[in-house]
Coordinates of C-alpha atoms in Angstrom, one line a residue:
M1 CA 0.0 0.0 0.0
R2 CA 1.1 3.5 -0.8
V3 CA -0.5 6.2 1.4
V4 CA -1.4 8.7 -1.3
R5 CA -4.3 10.7 0.1
S6 CA -4.4 13.0 -2.9
L7 CA -5.5 10.1 -5.0
L8 CA -8.6 9.3 -3.1
L9 CA -11.0 11.0 -5.5
L10 CA -9.3 10.0 -8.8
A11 CA -11.9 7.5 -9.9
A12 CA -13.0 8.3 -13.4
A13 CA -16.3 10.0 -13.7
V14 CA -17.1 8.5 -17.1
A15 CA -16.7 4.9 -18.1
V16 CA -13.9 4.5 -20.7
P17 CA -14.4 1.7 -23.3
A18 CA -12.0 -1.2 -23.4
L19 CA -8.9 -0.9 -25.6
S20 CA -9.8 -1.3 -29.2
A21 CA -7.0 0.5 -31.1
P22 CA -4.8 -1.6 -33.4
G23 CA -2.2 -3.5 -31.5
A24 CA -3.8 -2.4 -28.1
L25 CA -4.0 -4.8 -25.2
S26 CA -7.2 -6.7 -24.5
A27 CA -9.2 -5.9 -21.5
Q28 CA -12.4 -7.4 -20.1
T29 CA -15.8 -5.7 -20.1
Y30 CA -17.0 -3.5 -17.3
P31 CA -18.2 -5.2 -14.1
S32 CA -21.9 -6.1 -13.7
A33 CA -23.9 -4.6 -10.8
K34 CA -25.7 -7.9 -10.7
D35 CA -22.7 -9.8 -9.4
P36 CA -23.4 -11.2 -5.9
R37 CA -20.5 -9.1 -4.5
S38 CA -22.1 -5.8 -5.6
T39 CA -25.0 -5.8 -3.2
L40 CA -23.6 -7.2 0.1
K41 CA -24.7 -6.0 3.5
P42 CA -22.2 -3.6 5.1
G43 CA -20.7 -4.2 8.6
R44 CA -17.4 -4.8 10.3
F45 CA -18.0 -8.4 11.6
D46 CA -21.5 -8.9 10.3
A47 CA -21.2 -7.9 6.7
G48 CA -22.7 -10.0 4.0
I49 CA -20.4 -12.6 2.4
A50 CA -20.3 -13.8 -1.2
I51 CA -18.1 -16.8 -2.0
S52 CA -17.6 -19.0 -5.0
G53 CA -15.0 -21.8 -5.6
M54 CA -13.8 -21.6 -2.0
K55 CA -15.0 -22.1 1.5
Q56 CA -14.1 -20.2 4.6
V57 CA -12.2 -22.4 7.1
S58 CA -11.8 -19.8 9.8
F59 CA -11.6 -16.1 10.7
V60 CA -9.9 -14.6 13.7
P61 CA -10.1 -10.9 14.6
K62 CA -7.2 -8.6 15.2
P63 CA -5.7 -8.8 18.7
A64 CA -6.8 -6.0 21.0
E65 CA -3.4 -4.5 21.1
L66 CA -3.5 -3.7 17.4
D67 CA -7.2 -3.1 17.0
T68 CA -7.8 0.5 16.1
V69 CA -8.5 2.5 13.0
R70 CA -6.5 5.6 14.0
G71 CA -5.3 6.5 10.5
L72 CA -3.1 3.8 9.0
T73 CA -1.1 3.3 12.2
F74 CA -2.7 0.0 13.2
I75 CA -3.7 -1.7 10.0
N76 CA -2.6 -5.3 9.2
S77 CA -0.3 -5.7 6.3
D78 CA 1.5 -8.7 4.7
V79 CA 2.1 -12.2 6.0
A80 CA 4.9 -14.9 5.9
F81 CA 4.7 -18.6 6.7
A82 CA 6.7 -21.2 8.5
T83 CA 5.8 -24.7 9.7
H84 CA 2.5 -24.2 11.4
Y85 CA 2.8 -20.5 12.0
I86 CA 1.6 -17.4 10.2
Y87 CA 3.4 -14.2 10.8
Q88 CA 0.9 -11.4 10.2
A89 CA 2.5 -7.9 10.1
N90 CA 0.8 -4.7 11.2
F91 CA 1.9 -1.1 10.8
A92 CA 2.3 -1.2 14.7
G93 CA 3.9 -4.6 15.2
F94 CA 3.1 -8.2 14.3
T95 CA 1.1 -11.2 15.4
I96 CA 2.2 -14.8 15.3
W97 CA -0.7 -17.2 14.7
D98 CA -0.4 -21.0 15.4
I99 CA -2.6 -22.8 12.8
T100 CA -1.9 -26.3 13.9
D101 CA -5.6 -26.6 13.5
P102 CA -6.5 -24.1 10.6
A103 CA -10.1 -24.1 11.7
K104 CA -9.1 -22.7 15.1
P105 CA -6.0 -20.4 14.9
V106 CA -4.4 -19.7 18.2
M107 CA -2.5 -16.5 18.9
A108 CA 1.0 -17.3 20.0
S109 CA 2.1 -13.7 20.6
V110 CA 1.6 -10.1 19.8
T111 CA 4.6 -7.8 19.5
K112 CA 3.9 -4.1 19.6
C113 CA 6.4 -2.1 17.5
I114 CA 5.7 0.9 15.3
T115 CA 7.1 -0.2 12.0
S116 CA 5.0 1.0 9.1
Q117 CA 4.5 -0.9 7.0
G118 CA 6.0 -4.0 8.5
D119 CA 6.4 -6.0 5.3
P120 CA 7.5 -9.4 6.7
T121 CA 9.9 -12.2 5.7
I122 CA 10.7 -15.3 7.7
Y123 CA 13.9 -17.4 7.3
G124 CA 14.8 -20.0 9.9
T125 CA 14.1 -18.4 13.2
L126 CA 14.6 -14.8 12.0
L127 CA 11.8 -12.5 11.1
F128 CA 12.6 -9.4 9.0
L129 CA 10.2 -6.4 9.0
S130 CA 10.3 -3.3 6.7
A131 CA 10.3 0.0 8.4
E132 CA 9.6 3.3 6.6
G133 CA 8.0 6.5 7.9
A134 CA 8.7 9.4 10.3
G135 CA 7.2 7.7 13.4
N136 CA 9.5 4.6 13.7
R137 CA 11.8 4.5 16.6
K138 CA 14.8 2.3 17.2
D139 CA 13.2 1.0 20.4
C140 CA 9.9 0.2 18.7
G141 CA 8.1 2.6 21.0
A142 CA 5.1 4.7 20.3
G143 CA 4.7 8.4 20.6
G144 CA 6.7 9.5 17.6
V145 CA 10.4 10.5 17.2
Q146 CA 11.5 13.5 19.2
D147 CA 15.3 13.2 18.5
P148 CA 16.4 12.4 14.9
K149 CA 19.0 10.0 16.2
D150 CA 16.2 7.8 17.5
H151 CA 14.5 7.5 14.1
M152 CA 14.7 4.0 12.5
A153 CA 14.2 3.3 8.8
G154 CA 15.3 0.1 7.2
I155 CA 15.0 -3.5 8.3
R156 CA 14.2 -4.7 11.8
I157 CA 15.5 -8.2 12.6
F158 CA 13.6 -10.3 15.3
D159 CA 14.6 -13.7 16.8
V160 CA 11.3 -15.7 16.8
S161 CA 12.9 -19.0 17.9
N162 CA 10.4 -18.8 20.7
P163 CA 7.2 -17.7 19.0
K164 CA 5.7 -16.7 22.3
A165 CA 8.5 -14.2 23.0
P166 CA 10.1 -12.6 19.9
K167 CA 13.2 -10.5 20.5
L168 CA 14.5 -7.6 18.5
V169 CA 18.1 -8.5 17.4
K170 CA 19.1 -5.5 15.2
N171 CA 17.9 -2.5 13.3
V172 CA 19.6 -2.3 9.9
E173 CA 19.4 1.3 8.8
T174 CA 19.1 2.2 5.1
C175 CA 19.2 5.6 3.5
K176 CA 15.6 5.5 2.1
G177 CA 14.0 3.2 4.6
S178 CA 12.2 0.0 3.6
H179 CA 8.7 0.1 2.2
T180 CA 9.0 -3.6 1.1
H181 CA 11.8 -6.1 0.9
T182 CA 12.4 -9.5 -0.9
L183 CA 14.6 -12.4 0.2
V184 CA 17.3 -13.8 -2.2
P185 CA 19.3 -16.7 -0.9
S186 CA 23.0 -16.9 -1.6
P187 CA 23.6 -19.6 -4.2
T188 CA 27.0 -20.4 -2.7
D189 CA 26.8 -19.9 1.0
K190 CA 23.9 -21.3 3.1
N191 CA 24.8 -19.0 5.9
I192 CA 24.0 -15.9 3.9
I193 CA 20.8 -14.4 2.5
Y194 CA 20.2 -11.0 0.9
L195 CA 17.3 -8.7 1.3
Y196 CA 16.5 -6.5 -1.7
V197 CA 15.0 -3.3 -0.2
S198 CA 12.5 -0.9 -1.9
G199 CA 12.5 2.4 -0.1
Q200 CA 10.0 5.2 -1.1
Q201 CA 11.6 8.0 0.8
G202 CA 14.2 10.5 -0.1
A203 CA 17.7 10.1 1.3
R204 CA 17.9 10.7 5.1
P205 CA 19.9 13.6 6.5
D206 CA 23.3 13.2 8.1
T207 CA 21.7 13.9 11.5
E208 CA 20.0 10.5 11.2
L209 CA 22.3 8.4 9.0
A210 CA 25.8 9.5 7.7
G211 CA 26.6 9.0 4.1
C212 CA 23.2 9.3 2.6
K213 CA 22.9 11.6 -0.5
N214 CA 20.0 12.8 -2.6
G215 CA 20.6 13.4 -6.3
N216 CA 19.2 13.4 -9.8
D217 CA 21.9 11.4 -11.6
P218 CA 20.9 7.7 -12.0
K219 CA 24.5 6.9 -12.8
D220 CA 26.1 8.5 -9.8
P221 CA 27.3 5.6 -7.5
T222 CA 27.3 8.0 -4.5
N223 CA 23.6 8.8 -5.0
S224 CA 21.4 7.1 -2.5
L225 CA 18.5 7.2 -4.9
Y226 CA 18.1 5.3 -8.1
Q227 CA 18.9 1.9 -6.6
L228 CA 17.5 -1.0 -4.7
D229 CA 19.3 -1.2 -1.4
I230 CA 20.7 -4.6 -0.5
V231 CA 21.1 -5.9 3.1
K232 CA 23.5 -8.8 3.5
V233 CA 22.4 -11.1 6.4
F234 CA 24.7 -13.5 8.2
L235 CA 22.3 -16.1 9.5
N236 CA 24.6 -17.3 12.3
A237 CA 25.4 -13.7 13.3
P238 CA 22.4 -11.6 12.4
E239 CA 23.6 -8.7 14.5
K240 CA 26.4 -8.3 11.9
S241 CA 23.9 -7.8 9.1
M242 CA 24.8 -4.8 6.9
V243 CA 24.0 -2.7 3.9
I244 CA 26.1 -3.4 0.8
P245 CA 26.3 -1.6 -2.6
G246 CA 22.8 -1.7 -4.1
A247 CA 21.2 -2.7 -7.4
R248 CA 21.5 0.2 -9.8
I249 CA 19.0 -0.9 -12.4
F250 CA 17.4 2.5 -13.4
A251 CA 20.0 4.2 -15.6
D252 CA 18.9 5.2 -19.1
L253 CA 15.2 4.4 -18.5
E254 CA 12.9 7.0 -19.9
G255 CA 9.6 7.9 -18.3
A256 CA 7.6 9.1 -21.3
G257 CA 5.2 6.2 -21.1
E258 CA 3.6 7.1 -17.8
C259 CA -0.1 6.6 -18.1
Q260 CA -0.3 8.5 -21.4
R261 CA -3.6 7.2 -22.7
Y262 CA -5.9 7.6 -19.7
C263 CA -3.9 9.8 -17.3
L264 CA -2.7 12.5 -19.7
P265 CA -4.7 15.3 -18.1
A266 CA -2.6 14.9 -15.0
R267 CA 0.5 15.9 -16.9
T268 CA -1.0 19.3 -17.6
G269 CA -2.5 19.9 -14.1
G270 CA -5.6 17.7 -14.5
R271 CA -6.9 15.1 -12.1
A272 CA -7.5 12.0 -14.1
G273 CA -5.2 9.7 -12.2
G274 CA -1.6 10.2 -13.2
R275 CA 1.2 12.0 -11.4
P276 CA 2.6 15.5 -11.8
Q277 CA 5.5 16.0 -14.2
P278 CA 8.9 15.7 -12.4
A279 CA 11.0 18.7 -11.9
A280 CA 13.0 19.9 -14.9
D281 CA 16.3 18.7 -13.5
M282 CA 15.1 15.2 -12.5
P283 CA 15.1 12.3 -15.0
A284 CA 11.6 11.2 -16.0
G285 CA 12.3 7.5 -15.5
P286 CA 11.7 5.6 -12.2
R287 CA 14.2 5.9 -9.4
N288 CA 12.7 3.1 -7.2
C289 CA 10.4 0.1 -7.2
H290 CA 7.4 -0.4 -5.0
D291 CA 8.0 -4.2 -4.8
V292 CA 10.2 -6.8 -6.3
T293 CA 9.6 -10.5 -6.6
A294 CA 12.5 -13.0 -6.8
Y295 CA 12.4 -16.3 -8.5
P296 CA 15.8 -17.8 -7.3
E297 CA 15.3 -21.1 -9.0
M298 CA 15.5 -19.2 -12.3
N299 CA 18.0 -16.5 -11.2
M300 CA 15.5 -13.8 -12.0
L301 CA 13.9 -10.9 -10.2
L302 CA 10.9 -8.9 -11.5
A303 CA 10.6 -5.4 -10.3
S304 CA 7.5 -3.3 -10.2
C305 CA 8.7 0.3 -10.7
S306 CA 6.2 3.0 -11.4
T307 CA 5.5 2.7 -15.1
H308 CA 8.2 0.1 -15.7
S309 CA 8.4 -3.7 -15.4
I310 CA 12.2 -4.4 -14.9
L311 CA 13.6 -7.9 -15.3
V312 CA 16.9 -8.5 -13.3
D313 CA 19.5 -11.2 -13.4
I314 CA 20.4 -12.3 -9.8
R315 CA 22.8 -15.2 -10.4
N316 CA 25.2 -13.1 -8.3
P317 CA 23.0 -11.5 -5.7
E318 CA 25.7 -8.9 -4.9
K319 CA 26.1 -7.9 -8.5
P320 CA 22.6 -8.0 -10.1
F321 CA 22.1 -6.4 -13.5
R322 CA 19.1 -5.4 -15.6
I323 CA 18.1 -7.8 -18.4
N324 CA 15.5 -5.5 -19.9
A325 CA 12.6 -3.3 -19.0
I326 CA 9.3 -2.3 -20.6
M327 CA 6.8 0.5 -19.8
D328 CA 3.1 0.6 -20.4
T329 CA 2.5 3.4 -22.8
N330 CA -1.3 3.2 -22.3
N331 CA -2.1 3.4 -18.6
F332 CA -0.2 2.0 -15.7
Q333 CA -0.2 4.7 -13.0
G334 CA 2.0 2.7 -10.5
R335 CA 3.1 -0.9 -10.8
H336 CA 2.9 -2.5 -7.4
T337 CA 3.6 -6.3 -7.2
A338 CA 5.0 -8.9 -9.5
A339 CA 4.8 -12.7 -10.0
F340 CA 6.1 -15.4 -12.3
S341 CA 4.3 -18.3 -13.7
N342 CA 5.9 -21.5 -12.5
D343 CA 7.7 -22.1 -15.8
G344 CA 9.0 -18.5 -15.7
K345 CA 7.5 -17.7 -19.2
K346 CA 4.7 -15.4 -18.0
L347 CA 4.8 -12.5 -15.7
I348 CA 2.1 -10.6 -13.7
Q349 CA 2.3 -6.9 -12.8
T350 CA -0.4 -5.5 -10.5
E351 CA -1.2 -1.8 -10.3
E352 CA -2.3 0.0 -7.1
W353 CA -4.2 2.8 -8.7
G354 CA -5.1 5.4 -6.0
G355 CA -2.6 4.1 -3.5
G356 CA -4.9 1.5 -2.0
T357 CA -7.1 4.0 -0.2
G358 CA -9.6 4.8 -2.9
P359 CA -12.7 3.1 -4.4
M360 CA -11.2 2.1 -7.7
C361 CA -13.5 -0.9 -8.5
Q362 CA -16.7 0.9 -9.1
A363 CA -18.7 0.4 -12.3
S364 CA -17.5 3.8 -13.5
S365 CA -13.8 3.1 -12.8
M366 CA -11.4 2.5 -15.6
Q367 CA -10.9 -1.1 -16.4
Q368 CA -7.4 -0.4 -17.7
L369 CA -6.2 1.0 -14.3
G370 CA -6.1 -0.7 -10.9
G371 CA -5.8 -4.3 -12.1
N372 CA -3.2 -6.8 -13.4
T373 CA -1.2 -6.9 -16.6
I374 CA 0.0 -10.2 -18.1
I375 CA 3.4 -10.2 -19.7
T376 CA 5.2 -13.0 -21.6
L377 CA 8.9 -13.7 -22.0
D378 CA 10.4 -15.1 -25.2
A379 CA 13.5 -17.3 -25.4
Q380 CA 15.7 -14.2 -25.0
K381 CA 13.7 -13.1 -22.0
R382 CA 12.3 -10.1 -23.8
Q383 CA 9.1 -8.9 -22.3
K384 CA 5.9 -8.5 -24.2
Q385 CA 2.8 -7.0 -22.6
R386 CA -0.3 -8.9 -23.4
A387 CA -3.6 -8.3 -21.6
Y388 CA -5.3 -6.6 -18.7
F389 CA -7.4 -8.2 -15.9
K390 CA -9.5 -6.4 -13.3
L391 CA -11.8 -7.6 -10.6
P392 CA -15.1 -8.2 -12.5
S393 CA -17.4 -7.0 -9.6
A394 CA -18.6 -3.5 -9.1
Q395 CA -17.8 -2.4 -5.5
A396 CA -19.4 0.2 -3.4
A397 CA -18.2 3.8 -3.0
E398 CA -17.4 3.0 0.7
E399 CA -14.9 0.3 -0.3
N400 CA -11.3 1.0 -1.0
C401 CA -10.5 -1.5 -3.8
V402 CA -7.6 -2.1 -6.2
A403 CA -5.3 -4.9 -7.2
H404 CA -2.9 -5.8 -4.5
N405 CA -0.7 -8.7 -3.4
G406 CA -1.0 -12.4 -4.3
G407 CA 0.8 -15.5 -5.4
I408 CA 0.6 -18.6 -7.6
I409 CA -1.6 -21.6 -6.8
P410 CA 0.3 -24.9 -7.7
V411 CA -2.2 -26.6 -10.0
P412 CA -0.3 -28.6 -12.6
G413 CA -0.9 -27.5 -16.2
R414 CA -2.4 -24.1 -15.3
D415 CA -1.3 -20.7 -14.3
L416 CA -3.5 -19.5 -11.4
Y417 CA -3.0 -16.4 -9.3
V418 CA -4.8 -15.7 -6.0
Q419 CA -4.7 -12.1 -4.7
G420 CA -6.2 -9.5 -2.4
W421 CA -8.1 -6.5 -3.7
Y422 CA -8.5 -4.7 -0.4
Q423 CA -12.3 -4.3 0.2
G424 CA -12.8 -6.0 -3.2
G425 CA -12.0 -9.2 -1.3
V426 CA -10.0 -12.2 -2.7
N427 CA -10.2 -13.7 -6.1
I428 CA -8.4 -16.2 -8.3
M429 CA -7.3 -15.4 -11.9
D430 CA -6.5 -18.0 -14.5
F431 CA -3.9 -16.5 -16.8
T432 CA -2.9 -19.8 -18.6
D433 CA -3.9 -18.0 -21.8
A434 CA -1.9 -14.8 -21.5
D435 CA -4.3 -12.9 -23.8
N436 CA -7.5 -14.1 -22.0
A437 CA -7.2 -14.1 -18.2
F438 CA -10.5 -14.8 -16.3
E439 CA -11.8 -15.3 -12.8
I440 CA -12.5 -18.7 -11.4
A441 CA -13.2 -18.1 -7.7
Y442 CA -13.8 -15.3 -5.2
F443 CA -14.5 -14.4 -1.5
D444 CA -15.8 -11.0 -0.6
R445 CA -17.5 -9.1 2.3
G446 CA -19.7 -6.1 2.2
S447 CA -18.2 -2.7 3.0
I448 CA -17.0 -2.0 6.6
N449 CA -19.0 1.3 6.6
P450 CA -22.6 1.7 5.6
P451 CA -23.4 4.0 2.7
R452 CA -23.7 7.7 3.5
P453 CA -27.1 9.3 3.0
V454 CA -27.6 10.4 -0.6
D455 CA -27.7 14.1 0.3
V456 CA -24.3 13.9 2.1
P457 CA -21.4 14.7 -0.3
A458 CA -18.5 12.2 -0.4
A459 CA -16.1 14.8 0.9
A460 CA -18.3 15.6 4.0
A461 CA -16.7 15.7 7.5
P462 CA -16.1 12.3 9.1
D463 CA -19.1 10.9 11.1
P464 CA -17.9 10.3 14.7
S465 CA -20.6 7.7 15.2
V466 CA -19.2 5.4 12.5
R467 CA -16.0 3.4 12.7
G468 CA -13.2 5.2 11.0
G469 CA -15.4 8.3 10.6
G470 CA -17.2 6.6 7.8
N471 CA -14.1 6.0 5.6
T472 CA -12.5 2.9 7.2
I473 CA -9.6 1.4 5.2
G474 CA -9.9 -2.3 5.1
G475 CA -10.0 -5.5 3.0
S476 CA -7.5 -8.1 1.9
W477 CA -3.9 -6.8 1.8
G478 CA -2.7 -10.0 0.3
A479 CA -4.0 -13.5 -0.3
Y480 CA -1.7 -16.5 -0.8
Y481 CA -1.8 -20.2 -1.3
W482 CA 0.2 -22.2 1.3
N483 CA 0.2 -25.9 1.9
G484 CA -3.4 -26.4 0.9
L485 CA -4.8 -23.2 2.3
I486 CA -5.5 -19.7 1.1
V487 CA -4.6 -17.1 3.7
S488 CA -5.8 -13.5 3.5
S489 CA -4.6 -10.7 5.8
E490 CA -7.5 -8.4 6.4
L491 CA -6.4 -4.8 7.2
D492 CA -9.1 -3.9 9.6
R493 CA -10.8 -7.1 10.6
G494 CA -8.2 -9.8 11.1
L495 CA -7.2 -13.0 9.3
D496 CA -9.1 -15.3 7.0
I497 CA -8.2 -18.8 6.1
L498 CA -9.9 -20.3 3.1
E499 CA -9.8 -23.5 1.1
L500 CA -10.5 -24.3 -2.5
V501 CA -13.5 -26.4 -3.4
P502 CA -14.4 -28.2 -6.7
S503 CA -16.3 -26.2 -9.3
A504 CA -16.8 -26.1 -13.0
Q505 CA -13.5 -24.2 -13.3
L506 CA -11.4 -26.3 -10.9
S507 CA -11.7 -30.1 -10.3
A508 CA -11.2 -32.1 -7.2
N509 CA -8.1 -33.7 -8.8
E510 CA -6.6 -30.3 -9.5
I511 CA -7.1 -29.3 -5.9
A512 CA -5.6 -32.5 -4.6
A513 CA -2.6 -32.2 -6.9
A514 CA -2.0 -28.6 -5.6
K515 CA -2.0 -30.0 -2.0
L516 CA 0.9 -32.3 -2.9
V517 CA 3.2 -29.2 -3.0
R518 CA 4.3 -28.3 0.5
F519 CA 6.9 -26.0 1.9
E520 CA 8.4 -25.6 5.4
Q521 CA 8.6 -21.9 5.0
F522 CA 7.1 -19.5 2.4
N523 CA 7.7 -15.8 1.7
P524 CA 5.4 -14.8 -1.2
Q525 CA 7.8 -12.3 -2.7
S526 CA 10.6 -14.9 -2.9
Q527 CA 8.8 -17.3 -5.2
P528 CA 9.6 -21.0 -5.0
K529 CA 9.4 -23.4 -7.9
Y530 CA 6.6 -25.9 -7.6
V531 CA 7.4 -29.5 -8.3
W532 CA 4.8 -32.3 -8.1
P533 CA 5.6 -35.9 -7.2
P534 CA 4.4 -38.6 -9.5
A535 CA 0.7 -39.2 -8.6
F536 CA -2.6 -40.3 -10.1
V537 CA -4.2 -36.9 -9.2
V538 CA -1.5 -35.1 -11.2
V539 CA -2.3 -37.2 -14.3
R540 CA -6.0 -36.8 -13.7
S541 CA -5.5 -33.0 -13.4
Y542 CA -4.3 -32.9 -17.0
L543 CA -7.1 -35.2 -18.0
D544 CA -9.7 -32.9 -16.4
Q545 CA -8.2 -30.0 -18.2
L546 CA -8.5 -31.8 -21.5
V547 CA -12.1 -32.6 -20.8
R548 CA -12.9 -29.0 -19.7
G549 CA -11.3 -27.5 -22.8
N550 CA -12.3 -30.1 -25.3
G551 CA -8.6 -30.6 -25.9
L552 CA -9.0 -34.3 -26.8
A553 CA -11.9 -36.3 -28.2
A554 CA -14.4 -37.4 -25.5
E555 CA -14.2 -41.1 -26.3
R556 CA -10.4 -41.0 -25.7
T557 CA -10.6 -39.0 -22.4
T558 CA -13.2 -41.5 -21.2
A559 CA -11.0 -44.5 -22.2
I560 CA -8.0 -42.9 -20.5
A561 CA -10.0 -42.3 -17.3
Q562 CA -11.0 -46.0 -17.3
A563 CA -7.5 -47.1 -17.9
L564 CA -6.2 -45.0 -15.0
D565 CA -8.8 -46.5 -12.7
V566 CA -7.8 -50.1 -13.7
A567 CA -4.1 -49.3 -13.3
E568 CA -4.6 -47.7 -9.8
M569 CA -6.2 -51.0 -8.6
K570 CA -3.1 -52.9 -9.5
T571 CA 0.1 -52.8 -7.4
G572 CA 3.9 -53.0 -8.0
A573 CA 5.1 -54.2 -11.4
A574 CA 1.6 -54.8 -12.7
R575 CA 0.7 -51.2 -12.1
G576 CA 3.9 -50.0 -13.8
L577 CA 3.3 -52.2 -16.9
A578 CA -0.3 -51.0 -17.2
L579 CA 0.7 -47.3 -16.9
G580 CA 3.5 -47.8 -19.4
A581 CA 1.1 -49.3 -21.9
L582 CA -1.3 -46.4 -21.4
A583 CA 1.5 -43.9 -21.9
L584 CA 2.2 -45.4 -25.4
Q585 CA -1.5 -45.0 -26.3
V586 CA -1.6 -41.4 -25.1
D587 CA 1.5 -40.6 -27.2
K588 CA -0.5 -41.5 -30.3
D589 CA -3.5 -39.4 -29.1
A590 CA -1.3 -36.2 -29.3
A591 CA -1.3 -36.3 -33.1
G592 CA -4.9 -35.5 -33.6
A593 CA -5.6 -33.6 -30.4
K594 CA -6.7 -30.0 -30.2
D595 CA -4.5 -29.5 -27.2
A596 CA -1.5 -31.7 -28.2
A597 CA 0.9 -30.1 -25.8
R598 CA -1.2 -31.0 -22.8
V599 CA -1.7 -34.5 -24.1
R600 CA 2.1 -35.0 -24.4
T601 CA 2.6 -33.6 -20.9
M602 CA 0.0 -36.0 -19.5
A603 CA 1.8 -38.9 -21.3
S604 CA 5.0 -37.8 -19.6
E605 CA 3.3 -37.8 -16.2
I606 CA 1.9 -41.2 -16.8
R607 CA 5.5 -42.4 -17.5
R608 CA 6.8 -40.8 -14.3
L609 CA 4.1 -42.6 -12.3
A610 CA 4.9 -45.9 -14.1
A611 CA 8.5 -45.5 -13.1
V612 CA 7.8 -45.3 -9.4
S613 CA 5.3 -48.1 -9.6
K614 CA 7.7 -50.8 -10.7

């Protein structure tokens, strides 16, 4: 979330048609007010709920220590995962939830520590939190900073070896603070990890941190701006963690593409959703990124940097370099979060139009702003922007709603992305076809605040009788798949745990196959590679997809299903022989199949299963 109050009223007054110019990207149609999510009853804990393709396993409210809506000081932010714990950050600290029983989460501890925005990462027994803002103190205390030398901006390191009693180990100070950070493990030393830090502030003065320098030259190595800071962490001595030379990936990037098509009025003093022009002596390109996502298995990092999507090589984490960058010449007002498909051939960039505090999912809001963009990579890793996707439900004027954080769901053969949309709730996007992304599941509540009377203008003074004065910021900060569950961090209410259920768009086999992928620890912005063990549900997932998409003749999919059933009833070598024979038959099916690639992949999975059955 970017706290950009000036963007609260930037929702477009007139609906803008979907892109139709030659060569333009595709975008879905405008949301329907008939969607079940569009008419939900408001309320903090008694709001109406609409859910499809998922079920709610549990909900736990915020702990009392962090339960207030005083500005943004006490809102929940992101989450990290380890063993049976969820680490839920808050602008004023963090909560550790024990989900040994996901239906009954138990609070292990609450740590109060003013640390906006608290972006978390867990590694071993160390918890890292991003700190940015004028009110953070080195001692975690409340009450603001009276002496500049007490100000803390950068990365806080906590020892959480005892989840009931976390301990602050070190504050690693950075020149720009840390809005977000991303973990990159050392490929050569298991005792070292790196945190790539995105700071949104200008360089701090010498009275706070010596050696920091503002400047407008992206190529100046002494300039604290125009780089991603890098913190080197020694896992066996975290108190020695330090800042090393950063990633200078912004040189020679132009900024002429910023939101030209739909935000052009802002460049001449208008109010349609872009940013003011930079000062004459400041380069127009980006100088920082809101968030970066690492894919260590493929030595890549994807950075969301204002108008630009920047792909970075991290084979040597201490010497990263830019592979390439593209900018959206039509619309993107502020790229926010990135993700990779599991095969690394597709990318997602989300955009946080309005900074996360405005109602940007109304029927009159632009479809080309505030959603996701799908990008593909060719063999040379060149990026090509393909299509837009936005929440297909019209939300109320009382609901802050825009694309925010999410992650990949490990269904073999498909590219599925679950994400939070603030008060737009949680949804799952299928982007297997990069040109035609669509929704397959959702979970949403009604607005926290009730609608204002029709004769009260939107900019009226806050109503003291209503929580948050009638403009409560809430909703899903981020939603992630982890070990069979979908976990959503709710800014104002608490924590939701959801689970996928079979539907026309997702089969029981696909859900079961996803559950085979498990991790001891998971940090959403340090994306792991998903690998499935040989299993009947994996083979049947591909078969279900062929049936759903008519990728293979019905008589053949039926015959294959029956052959799998027969093989599964056998054991040992007999099962292996039956599966081997089936794989040979499926090989032949590929020749006349509509979806030959998926048929060949299914044959390969049948062979893998045969090999472990002998």
